[in-house]
């Protein structure tokens, strides 16, 4: 009997100093959404429709033939024609000033007309200011 009493006392002392695994009485149950499957299938259908529409658009763009843009040639007075690179690198050519070409000179502003006559005044002041 002495042996069983000592073992009982020993077990009690050991249980005081050792940690017991806590029982999970407060275990939180995982929430299961009843609409989860419906929502995931609806999402999958939407994704499929977006992908199929995108592929249709891309396939239609592959069949699209771009029309060549018509390039307008510059006026003859500006066009130097076909040149070689070596012609461009010559230093003895004089510089050409194109700022004087196609300049329109008006003798009087009466020829221009008064295109701002019916324009309304927009701004902070409701009427015209004369200086």
mmCIF file of C-alpha atoms in Angstrom:
data_model
loop_
_atom_site.group_PDB
_atom_site.id
_atom_site.type_symbol
_atom_site.label_atom_id
_atom_site.label_comp_id
_atom_site.label_asym_id
_atom_site.label_seq_id
_atom_site.Cartn_x
_atom_site.Cartn_y
_atom_site.Cartn_z
ATOM 1 C CA UNK A 1 0.000 0.000 0.000
ATOM 2 C CA UNK A 2 2.800 2.263 0.697
ATOM 3 C CA UNK A 3 3.856 2.078 -2.914
ATOM 4 C CA UNK A 4 0.427 3.058 -4.257
ATOM 5 C CA UNK A 5 0.131 5.970 -1.811
ATOM 6 C CA UNK A 6 3.526 7.301 -2.825
ATOM 7 C CA UNK A 7 2.672 7.000 -6.481
ATOM 8 C CA UNK A 8 -0.608 8.858 -5.918
ATOM 9 C CA UNK A 9 1.240 11.593 -4.025
ATOM 10 C CA UNK A 10 3.927 11.655 -6.690
ATOM 11 C CA UNK A 11 1.328 12.002 -9.464
ATOM 12 C CA UNK A 12 -0.377 14.852 -7.623
ATOM 13 C CA UNK A 13 2.901 16.775 -7.211
ATOM 14 C CA UNK A 14 3.855 16.092 -10.809
ATOM 15 C CA UNK A 15 0.469 17.317 -12.029
ATOM 16 C CA UNK A 16 0.988 20.599 -10.159
ATOM 17 C CA UNK A 17 4.291 21.333 -11.909
ATOM 18 C CA UNK A 18 3.503 20.026 -15.365
ATOM 19 C CA UNK A 19 1.188 21.693 -17.824
ATOM 20 C CA UNK A 20 -1.956 19.937 -18.807
ATOM 21 C CA UNK A 21 -3.230 20.108 -22.340
ATOM 22 C CA UNK A 22 -6.190 22.426 -22.217
ATOM 23 C CA UNK A 23 -9.405 21.085 -23.522
ATOM 24 C CA UNK A 24 -10.659 23.079 -26.448
ATOM 25 C CA UNK A 25 -14.061 23.871 -25.118
ATOM 26 C CA UNK A 26 -14.117 27.271 -26.808
ATOM 27 C CA UNK A 27 -13.405 25.961 -30.280
ATOM 28 C CA UNK A 28 -14.823 28.333 -32.873
ATOM 29 C CA UNK A 29 -16.844 26.625 -35.512
ATOM 30 C CA UNK A 30 -15.941 27.601 -39.040
ATOM 31 C CA UNK A 31 -18.714 29.470 -40.811
ATOM 32 C CA UNK A 32 -19.814 27.767 -43.976
ATOM 33 C CA UNK A 33 -21.562 30.073 -46.394
ATOM 34 C CA UNK A 34 -24.562 28.327 -47.940
ATOM 35 C CA UNK A 35 -24.261 30.467 -51.087
ATOM 36 C CA UNK A 36 -20.535 29.806 -51.569
ATOM 37 C CA UNK A 37 -20.979 27.191 -54.290
ATOM 38 C CA UNK A 38 -23.557 29.273 -56.175
ATOM 39 C CA UNK A 39 -21.362 32.341 -56.024
ATOM 40 C CA UNK A 40 -18.266 30.462 -57.189
ATOM 41 C CA UNK A 41 -20.074 28.917 -60.155
ATOM 42 C CA UNK A 42 -21.575 32.309 -61.090
ATOM 43 C CA UNK A 43 -18.115 33.868 -60.877
ATOM 44 C CA UNK A 44 -16.663 31.106 -63.054
ATOM 45 C CA UNK A 45 -19.408 31.668 -65.673
ATOM 46 C CA UNK A 46 -18.736 35.423 -65.681
ATOM 47 C CA UNK A 47 -15.007 34.824 -66.104
ATOM 48 C CA UNK A 48 -15.657 32.427 -68.979
ATOM 49 C CA UNK A 49 -17.922 34.935 -70.731
ATOM 50 C CA UNK A 50 -15.372 37.740 -70.336
ATOM 51 C CA UNK A 51 -12.605 35.520 -71.676
ATOM 52 C CA UNK A 52 -14.687 34.356 -74.657
ATOM 53 C CA UNK A 53 -15.715 37.934 -75.519
ATOM 54 C CA UNK A 54 -12.088 39.070 -75.306
ATOM 55 C CA UNK A 55 -10.964 36.258 -77.575
ATOM 56 C CA UNK A 56 -13.685 37.137 -80.100
ATOM 57 C CA UNK A 57 -12.517 40.751 -80.154
ATOM 58 C CA UNK A 58 -8.894 39.691 -80.578
ATOM 59 C CA UNK A 59 -9.815 37.308 -83.388
ATOM 60 C CA UNK A 60 -11.766 40.085 -85.110
ATOM 61 C CA UNK A 61 -8.752 42.389 -84.841
ATOM 62 C CA UNK A 62 -6.564 39.738 -86.497
ATOM 63 C CA UNK A 63 -8.868 39.754 -89.525
ATOM 64 C CA UNK A 64 -8.844 43.545 -89.670
ATOM 65 C CA UNK A 65 -6.579 44.834 -92.416
ATOM 66 C CA UNK A 66 -5.132 48.233 -91.750
ATOM 67 C CA UNK A 67 -5.502 50.630 -94.625
ATOM 68 C CA UNK A 68 -2.343 52.300 -95.713
ATOM 69 C CA UNK A 69 -2.282 55.958 -94.886
ATOM 70 C CA UNK A 70 -1.719 58.213 -97.822
ATOM 71 C CA UNK A 71 1.375 60.282 -97.180
ATOM 72 C CA UNK A 72 1.171 63.739 -98.624
ATOM 73 C CA UNK A 73 4.315 64.890 -100.309
ATOM 74 C CA UNK A 74 5.752 68.202 -99.137
ATOM 75 C CA UNK A 75 5.539 71.236 -101.417
ATOM 76 C CA UNK A 76 8.169 71.353 -104.139
ATOM 77 C CA UNK A 77 9.913 74.371 -102.670
ATOM 78 C CA UNK A 78 10.611 72.450 -99.445
ATOM 79 C CA UNK A 79 11.326 69.053 -100.945
ATOM 80 C CA UNK A 80 14.943 68.380 -101.780
ATOM 81 C CA UNK A 81 14.121 65.127 -103.578
ATOM 82 C CA UNK A 82 16.135 61.952 -103.220
ATOM 83 C CA UNK A 83 19.472 62.537 -101.533
ATOM 84 C CA UNK A 84 22.326 60.389 -100.364
ATOM 85 C CA UNK A 85 23.728 60.506 -96.850
ATOM 86 C CA UNK A 86 27.019 61.843 -98.175
ATOM 87 C CA UNK A 87 25.155 64.837 -99.666
ATOM 88 C CA UNK A 88 23.791 65.712 -96.241
ATOM 89 C CA UNK A 89 27.228 65.648 -94.639
ATOM 90 C CA UNK A 90 28.810 68.212 -96.974
ATOM 91 C CA UNK A 91 29.863 71.334 -95.106
ATOM 92 C CA UNK A 92 30.277 73.675 -98.080
ATOM 93 C CA UNK A 93 26.516 73.907 -98.724
ATOM 94 C CA UNK A 94 24.912 77.085 -97.517
ATOM 95 C CA UNK A 95 22.125 76.943 -94.955
ATOM 96 C CA UNK A 96 18.640 77.474 -96.372
ATOM 97 C CA UNK A 97 16.265 79.679 -94.399
ATOM 98 C CA UNK A 98 12.690 78.459 -94.828
ATOM 99 C CA UNK A 99 11.186 81.102 -92.545
ATOM 100 C CA UNK A 100 10.779 83.510 -95.462
ATOM 101 C CA UNK A 101 8.808 81.084 -97.621
ATOM 102 C CA UNK A 102 5.000 81.130 -97.760
ATOM 103 C CA UNK A 103 4.791 84.350 -95.793
ATOM 104 C CA UNK A 104 1.537 86.223 -96.302
ATOM 105 C CA UNK A 105 1.749 89.973 -95.865
ATOM 106 C CA UNK A 106 -1.390 92.023 -95.271
ATOM 107 C CA UNK A 107 -1.438 95.697 -96.170
ATOM 108 C CA UNK A 108 -4.448 96.362 -93.989
ATOM 109 C CA UNK A 109 -6.304 94.481 -91.263
ATOM 110 C CA UNK A 110 -9.581 95.439 -92.928
ATOM 111 C CA UNK A 111 -9.068 92.551 -95.340
ATOM 112 C CA UNK A 112 -9.110 90.061 -92.482
ATOM 113 C CA UNK A 113 -12.668 90.853 -91.386
ATOM 114 C CA UNK A 114 -14.013 91.049 -87.877
ATOM 115 C CA UNK A 115 -14.477 87.403 -86.957
ATOM 116 C CA UNK A 116 -14.598 88.158 -83.210
ATOM 117 C CA UNK A 117 -17.437 90.663 -83.496
ATOM 118 C CA UNK A 118 -20.081 88.281 -82.122
ATOM 119 C CA UNK A 119 -17.822 86.707 -79.478
ATOM 120 C CA UNK A 120 -19.139 86.852 -75.939
ATOM 121 C CA UNK A 121 -17.040 88.097 -73.063
ATOM 122 C CA UNK A 122 -16.205 85.328 -70.640
ATOM 123 C CA UNK A 123 -14.366 86.090 -67.435
ATOM 124 C CA UNK A 124 -14.523 88.044 -64.205
ATOM 125 C CA UNK A 125 -15.790 91.296 -65.714
ATOM 126 C CA UNK A 126 -19.252 91.358 -67.309
ATOM 127 C CA UNK A 127 -18.463 94.123 -69.783
ATOM 128 C CA UNK A 128 -15.623 95.130 -72.056
ATOM 129 C CA UNK A 129 -12.694 97.018 -70.520
ATOM 130 C CA UNK A 130 -11.057 99.827 -72.488
ATOM 131 C CA UNK A 131 -7.543 100.963 -71.633
#
